[in-house]
Amino acid sequence: MPIRLILRRLAQALPLLLGVVVLNFALIQSVPGTFLDVMTAEQQVTDPALIERLRVTYGMDQPPAVQLLKYIGSVARGDLGYSYRHNLPVLDVILAHLPATLLLMCASLAIAVLVGMAAGIVSAVKVNTWWDSAVSVFAVLCFAAPSFWLGIMLIVLFSVKLGWFPVGGMVTIGLAGGAWRQTLDVLHHLALPALALGLFYSAAYARVMRASMLEVSRMDFVRTAYAKGLTRRAVVLRHVLRNAFLPIVTLLGLQLGAVLGGSIVVEAVFSWPGIGAVLFDSVMSRNYPVVLGILVLSSFVVIIANIAVDLLYTRLDPRIKAA
């Protein structure tokens, strides 16, 4: 049953989240320097008594093991800490930028799946033809080109040379109009970053789709469908495509974490106001509560998305039990 599957996956996610917290906390503790060093340097604080009071206020006078236990307890209560740089709770800082990152992720995944599946279908149907060779070259080029380089090339061509799309940002400053016009403006800004990130991952979907369709097309039920007199189009759409789609769902679940990490890089290229800029600024300023909060919340988002993929997988293939 789906409820049992969801509960089991959530129970399995708790040790994973705990491991993410412990591992990242240990890595951050091993990095030289603290946010107190950056904060006192920026504000030119030299009073040792004031610095010591700040250490006590932020709990940095305690042993790392005690700090870790307290942080785990705070995360269990839904408290990710406080950001001195933003003067806000970490959760509020992340939630203010997370929708933009999720929008970019969903758009890029949609492009990757649609373009990759279409290319894989064409390559499998036209196997050993110039269509197949063209798709293979396309997949190699997209996979070999880093997403940030592809984003820069798209900016040079479509923004600087042709002027079709904005260089960066998410909205046009000072744009007046209703909700429909603002939505179109966001989509206009979203096109290039989503394309840069989506094309990079579409290569994997194209290769997996091609291999899966070629494997399914050699199965007995496909030959039986041809023997019944069905056309090639009907066999491909009704029989081959549905069964070949299952590895795509698996790959989608595996790539969610990679897409989230890739979106952070693309955000820096296109000045997209997601968590990427916040993460970069927090690392440079040693604002470790925000860094830990982003990592924990990102892990939670990936876990929830993978649970949704598991549910979709059981829906597509009834032979797989939800247990």
Coordinates of C-alpha atoms in Angstrom, one line a residue:
M1 CA 0.0 0.0 0.0
P2 CA 1.2 3.6 -0.7
I3 CA 0.8 4.5 3.0
R4 CA 3.1 1.7 4.1
L5 CA 5.6 2.7 1.5
I6 CA 5.6 6.3 2.5
L7 CA 6.0 5.4 6.2
R8 CA 8.8 3.0 5.5
R9 CA 10.7 5.5 3.3
L10 CA 10.3 8.2 5.9
A11 CA 11.7 5.8 8.6
Q12 CA 14.6 5.1 6.4
A13 CA 15.2 8.8 5.8
L14 CA 15.7 9.6 9.5
P15 CA 19.2 7.9 9.7
L16 CA 20.1 9.5 6.4
L17 CA 19.3 13.0 7.6
L18 CA 21.1 12.3 10.9
G19 CA 24.2 11.2 8.8
V20 CA 24.0 14.4 6.7
V21 CA 23.9 16.5 9.8
V22 CA 26.8 14.7 11.5
L23 CA 29.0 14.5 8.4
N24 CA 28.5 18.2 7.4
F25 CA 28.9 19.4 11.0
A26 CA 32.2 17.5 11.2
L27 CA 33.4 18.9 7.9
I28 CA 32.6 22.4 8.9
Q29 CA 34.3 22.0 12.3
S30 CA 37.5 21.0 10.4
V31 CA 37.5 24.2 8.3
P32 CA 39.8 26.9 9.8
G33 CA 38.1 30.1 10.9
T34 CA 34.7 30.8 12.3
F35 CA 32.0 33.3 11.5
L36 CA 33.1 35.3 14.6
D37 CA 36.4 35.9 12.8
V38 CA 34.6 37.3 9.8
M39 CA 32.0 39.3 11.8
T40 CA 34.6 40.9 14.1
A41 CA 36.9 41.7 11.1
E42 CA 34.0 43.3 9.2
Q43 CA 32.8 45.3 12.2
Q44 CA 36.3 46.0 13.4
V45 CA 35.7 44.5 16.9
T46 CA 38.9 44.3 18.9
D47 CA 37.6 44.1 22.5
P48 CA 38.5 40.6 23.8
A49 CA 35.7 40.7 26.4
L50 CA 33.1 41.4 23.7
I51 CA 34.4 38.7 21.5
E52 CA 34.2 36.2 24.4
R53 CA 30.6 37.3 25.1
L54 CA 29.8 36.6 21.4
R55 CA 31.4 33.2 21.7
V56 CA 29.2 32.4 24.7
T57 CA 26.1 33.8 23.0
Y58 CA 26.5 31.6 19.9
G59 CA 27.6 28.6 22.0
M60 CA 31.1 28.4 20.5
D61 CA 32.7 28.1 24.0
Q62 CA 31.3 24.5 24.3
P63 CA 33.0 21.4 23.0
P64 CA 32.1 20.3 19.4
A65 CA 30.3 17.2 20.6
V66 CA 28.0 19.3 22.8
Q67 CA 27.4 21.7 19.9
L68 CA 26.5 18.8 17.6
L69 CA 24.0 17.3 20.1
K70 CA 22.4 20.7 20.6
Y71 CA 22.2 21.2 16.9
I72 CA 20.6 17.8 16.3
G73 CA 18.0 18.6 19.0
S74 CA 17.3 21.9 17.3
V75 CA 16.9 20.3 13.9
A76 CA 14.5 17.7 15.4
R77 CA 12.3 20.6 16.6
G78 CA 12.5 22.3 13.2
D79 CA 14.9 25.0 14.3
L80 CA 17.9 25.3 11.9
G81 CA 19.6 28.0 13.9
Y82 CA 20.0 31.8 13.4
S83 CA 21.8 33.7 10.7
Y84 CA 23.7 36.7 12.1
R85 CA 24.4 38.0 8.6
H86 CA 20.7 38.2 7.7
N87 CA 19.5 38.8 11.2
L88 CA 16.8 36.2 10.6
P89 CA 16.2 32.5 11.5
V90 CA 18.0 30.2 9.0
L91 CA 14.7 28.6 8.0
D92 CA 13.2 32.0 7.0
V93 CA 16.3 32.7 4.9
I94 CA 16.1 29.4 3.1
L95 CA 12.4 29.5 2.5
A96 CA 12.7 33.0 1.0
H97 CA 15.1 31.6 -1.7
L98 CA 14.1 28.0 -2.0
P99 CA 11.0 28.5 -4.4
A100 CA 13.3 30.0 -7.0
T101 CA 15.6 27.0 -6.9
L102 CA 12.8 24.6 -7.0
L103 CA 11.3 26.4 -10.0
L104 CA 14.6 26.1 -11.8
M105 CA 15.0 22.5 -10.8
C106 CA 11.5 21.5 -12.1
A107 CA 11.9 23.4 -15.3
S108 CA 15.3 21.9 -16.1
L109 CA 14.1 18.4 -15.2
A110 CA 11.1 18.8 -17.5
I111 CA 13.4 19.9 -20.4
A112 CA 15.9 17.1 -19.6
V113 CA 13.2 14.4 -19.6
L114 CA 11.3 15.7 -22.6
V115 CA 14.3 16.4 -24.8
G116 CA 16.1 13.2 -23.7
M117 CA 13.1 11.0 -24.2
A118 CA 12.4 12.4 -27.6
A119 CA 16.0 12.0 -28.7
G120 CA 16.2 8.5 -27.3
I121 CA 12.9 7.5 -29.1
V122 CA 14.1 8.8 -32.4
S123 CA 17.5 7.1 -32.0
A124 CA 15.9 3.8 -31.1
V125 CA 13.3 3.9 -33.9
K126 CA 15.9 5.0 -36.5
V127 CA 18.7 2.8 -35.2
N128 CA 21.9 2.6 -37.3
T129 CA 20.8 5.5 -39.4
W130 CA 22.1 9.1 -39.5
W131 CA 19.3 10.0 -37.1
D132 CA 20.9 7.6 -34.6
S133 CA 24.3 9.1 -35.2
A134 CA 23.0 12.7 -34.8
V135 CA 21.4 11.9 -31.5
S136 CA 24.6 10.2 -30.3
V137 CA 26.6 13.3 -31.2
F138 CA 24.0 15.5 -29.5
A139 CA 24.2 13.4 -26.3
V140 CA 28.0 13.5 -26.2
L141 CA 28.1 17.3 -26.8
C142 CA 25.5 18.0 -24.1
F143 CA 27.2 15.7 -21.6
A144 CA 30.7 17.0 -22.3
A145 CA 29.8 20.7 -22.0
P146 CA 29.6 21.8 -18.4
S147 CA 26.3 23.5 -17.5
F148 CA 28.0 26.8 -16.5
W149 CA 29.9 27.0 -19.8
L150 CA 26.7 26.2 -21.7
G151 CA 24.9 28.9 -19.8
I152 CA 27.6 31.5 -20.6
M153 CA 27.4 30.5 -24.3
L154 CA 23.6 30.9 -24.2
I155 CA 24.0 34.3 -22.7
V156 CA 26.5 35.4 -25.3
L157 CA 24.3 34.2 -28.2
F158 CA 20.7 34.8 -27.1
S159 CA 21.1 37.7 -24.7
V160 CA 24.1 39.7 -25.9
K161 CA 24.1 39.1 -29.7
L162 CA 20.4 38.5 -30.4
G163 CA 18.8 40.3 -27.4
W164 CA 16.0 37.7 -27.2
F165 CA 16.4 37.0 -23.5
P166 CA 17.6 38.9 -20.4
V167 CA 21.1 38.4 -19.2
G168 CA 20.2 37.4 -15.7
G169 CA 17.8 37.8 -12.8
M170 CA 14.3 36.4 -12.2
V171 CA 12.1 39.4 -12.9
T172 CA 12.3 42.7 -14.7
I173 CA 12.8 45.5 -12.1
G174 CA 9.9 47.9 -12.1
L175 CA 7.7 45.8 -14.3
A176 CA 4.0 46.9 -13.9
G177 CA 1.1 44.7 -14.8
G178 CA -1.1 41.9 -13.6
A179 CA -0.3 38.4 -12.5
W180 CA -0.3 37.0 -16.1
R181 CA 2.3 39.5 -17.3
Q182 CA 4.5 38.9 -14.3
T183 CA 4.3 35.1 -14.9
L184 CA 5.4 35.5 -18.5
D185 CA 8.2 37.7 -17.3
V186 CA 9.4 35.0 -14.9
L187 CA 9.2 32.4 -17.6
H188 CA 11.2 34.7 -20.0
H189 CA 14.0 34.9 -17.4
L190 CA 13.7 31.2 -16.7
A191 CA 14.2 30.0 -20.2
L192 CA 18.0 30.2 -20.5
P193 CA 19.0 28.9 -17.1
A194 CA 16.5 26.0 -17.4
L195 CA 17.8 25.2 -20.9
A196 CA 21.5 25.3 -19.8
L197 CA 20.8 22.9 -16.9
G198 CA 18.3 20.7 -18.7
L199 CA 20.4 20.1 -21.8
F200 CA 23.3 18.9 -19.7
Y201 CA 21.1 16.2 -18.1
S202 CA 19.1 15.3 -21.2
A203 CA 22.1 13.4 -22.6
A204 CA 21.8 10.7 -19.9
Y205 CA 18.1 10.4 -20.5
A206 CA 18.6 10.1 -24.3
R207 CA 21.2 7.2 -23.9
V208 CA 19.1 5.4 -21.3
M209 CA 15.9 5.7 -23.3
R210 CA 17.6 4.4 -26.5
A211 CA 19.1 1.4 -24.7
S212 CA 15.8 0.6 -22.9
M213 CA 13.7 0.8 -26.1
L214 CA 16.1 -1.4 -28.0
E215 CA 16.0 -3.9 -25.2
V216 CA 12.2 -3.9 -24.9
S217 CA 11.7 -4.1 -28.7
R218 CA 13.4 -7.6 -28.7
M219 CA 11.0 -9.1 -26.1
D220 CA 8.3 -11.7 -26.9
F221 CA 5.3 -9.5 -26.3
V222 CA 6.5 -7.0 -28.9
R223 CA 6.8 -9.7 -31.5
T224 CA 3.3 -10.9 -30.6
A225 CA 2.0 -7.4 -31.1
Y226 CA 3.5 -7.3 -34.6
A227 CA 2.0 -10.8 -35.3
K228 CA -1.4 -9.5 -34.4
G229 CA -1.1 -7.0 -37.2
L230 CA -0.5 -3.8 -35.2
T231 CA 1.3 -1.0 -37.0
R232 CA 4.8 -0.1 -35.9
R233 CA 3.5 3.2 -34.5
A234 CA 1.0 1.4 -32.4
V235 CA 3.5 -1.1 -31.1
V236 CA 6.0 1.7 -30.2
L237 CA 3.5 3.9 -28.4
R238 CA 1.4 1.3 -26.7
H239 CA 3.9 -1.4 -25.8
V240 CA 7.5 -0.5 -26.2
L241 CA 7.4 3.1 -24.9
R242 CA 5.5 2.4 -21.7
N243 CA 7.8 -0.4 -20.6
A244 CA 11.0 1.5 -21.7
F245 CA 9.9 4.4 -19.5
L246 CA 10.6 2.6 -16.3
P247 CA 14.5 3.2 -16.3
I248 CA 13.8 6.9 -17.0
V249 CA 11.8 7.1 -13.7
T250 CA 14.7 5.4 -11.9
L251 CA 17.2 7.8 -13.4
L252 CA 15.0 10.7 -12.4
G253 CA 15.1 9.7 -8.8
L254 CA 18.9 9.3 -8.8
Q255 CA 19.5 12.6 -10.5
L256 CA 17.5 14.8 -8.2
G257 CA 20.4 15.5 -5.9
A258 CA 22.7 16.2 -8.8
V259 CA 20.2 18.6 -10.4
L260 CA 20.0 20.5 -7.1
G261 CA 23.7 20.8 -7.0
G262 CA 23.9 21.8 -10.6
S263 CA 21.2 24.4 -10.2
I264 CA 23.4 26.2 -7.6
V265 CA 26.2 26.6 -10.2
V266 CA 23.7 27.8 -12.9
E267 CA 22.2 30.3 -10.5
A268 CA 25.6 32.0 -10.1
V269 CA 25.9 32.3 -13.9
F270 CA 22.4 33.8 -14.4
S271 CA 22.2 35.7 -11.1
W272 CA 19.1 33.6 -10.3
P273 CA 17.9 34.5 -6.8
G274 CA 17.9 30.9 -5.4
I275 CA 19.7 29.3 -2.5
G276 CA 22.9 29.2 -4.6
A277 CA 23.9 32.8 -3.9
V278 CA 22.9 32.4 -0.3
L279 CA 25.1 29.3 0.0
F280 CA 28.1 30.9 -1.6
D281 CA 27.8 34.0 0.6
S282 CA 27.4 31.9 3.7
V283 CA 30.5 29.8 2.9
M284 CA 32.6 32.9 2.3
S285 CA 31.4 34.6 5.4
R286 CA 31.6 31.4 7.5
N287 CA 27.9 31.6 8.2
Y288 CA 27.8 27.9 9.0
P289 CA 24.2 27.7 10.4
V290 CA 22.9 28.7 7.0
V291 CA 25.2 26.2 5.2
L292 CA 24.1 23.4 7.5
G293 CA 20.5 24.4 7.1
I294 CA 20.7 24.4 3.3
L295 CA 22.3 21.0 3.2
V296 CA 19.7 19.5 5.6
L297 CA 16.7 21.0 3.9
S298 CA 18.1 20.1 0.4
S299 CA 18.5 16.5 1.6
F300 CA 14.9 16.5 2.9
V301 CA 13.7 17.8 -0.5
V302 CA 15.6 15.1 -2.4
I303 CA 14.2 12.4 0.0
I304 CA 10.6 13.5 -0.5
A305 CA 11.1 13.6 -4.3
N306 CA 12.5 10.1 -4.2
I307 CA 9.5 8.9 -2.3
A308 CA 7.3 10.4 -5.0
V309 CA 9.4 8.6 -7.6
D310 CA 8.9 5.3 -5.8
L311 CA 5.2 5.8 -5.8
L312 CA 5.2 6.6 -9.5
Y313 CA 7.3 3.5 -10.2
T314 CA 4.8 1.2 -8.4
R315 CA 2.0 2.9 -10.4
L316 CA 3.7 2.3 -13.7
D317 CA 4.7 -1.3 -13.0
P318 CA 2.1 -3.2 -11.0
R319 CA 4.5 -6.1 -10.7
I320 CA 6.5 -4.1 -8.1
K321 CA 5.0 -4.4 -4.6
A322 CA 4.8 -1.3 -2.5
A323 CA 6.3 -3.2 0.4

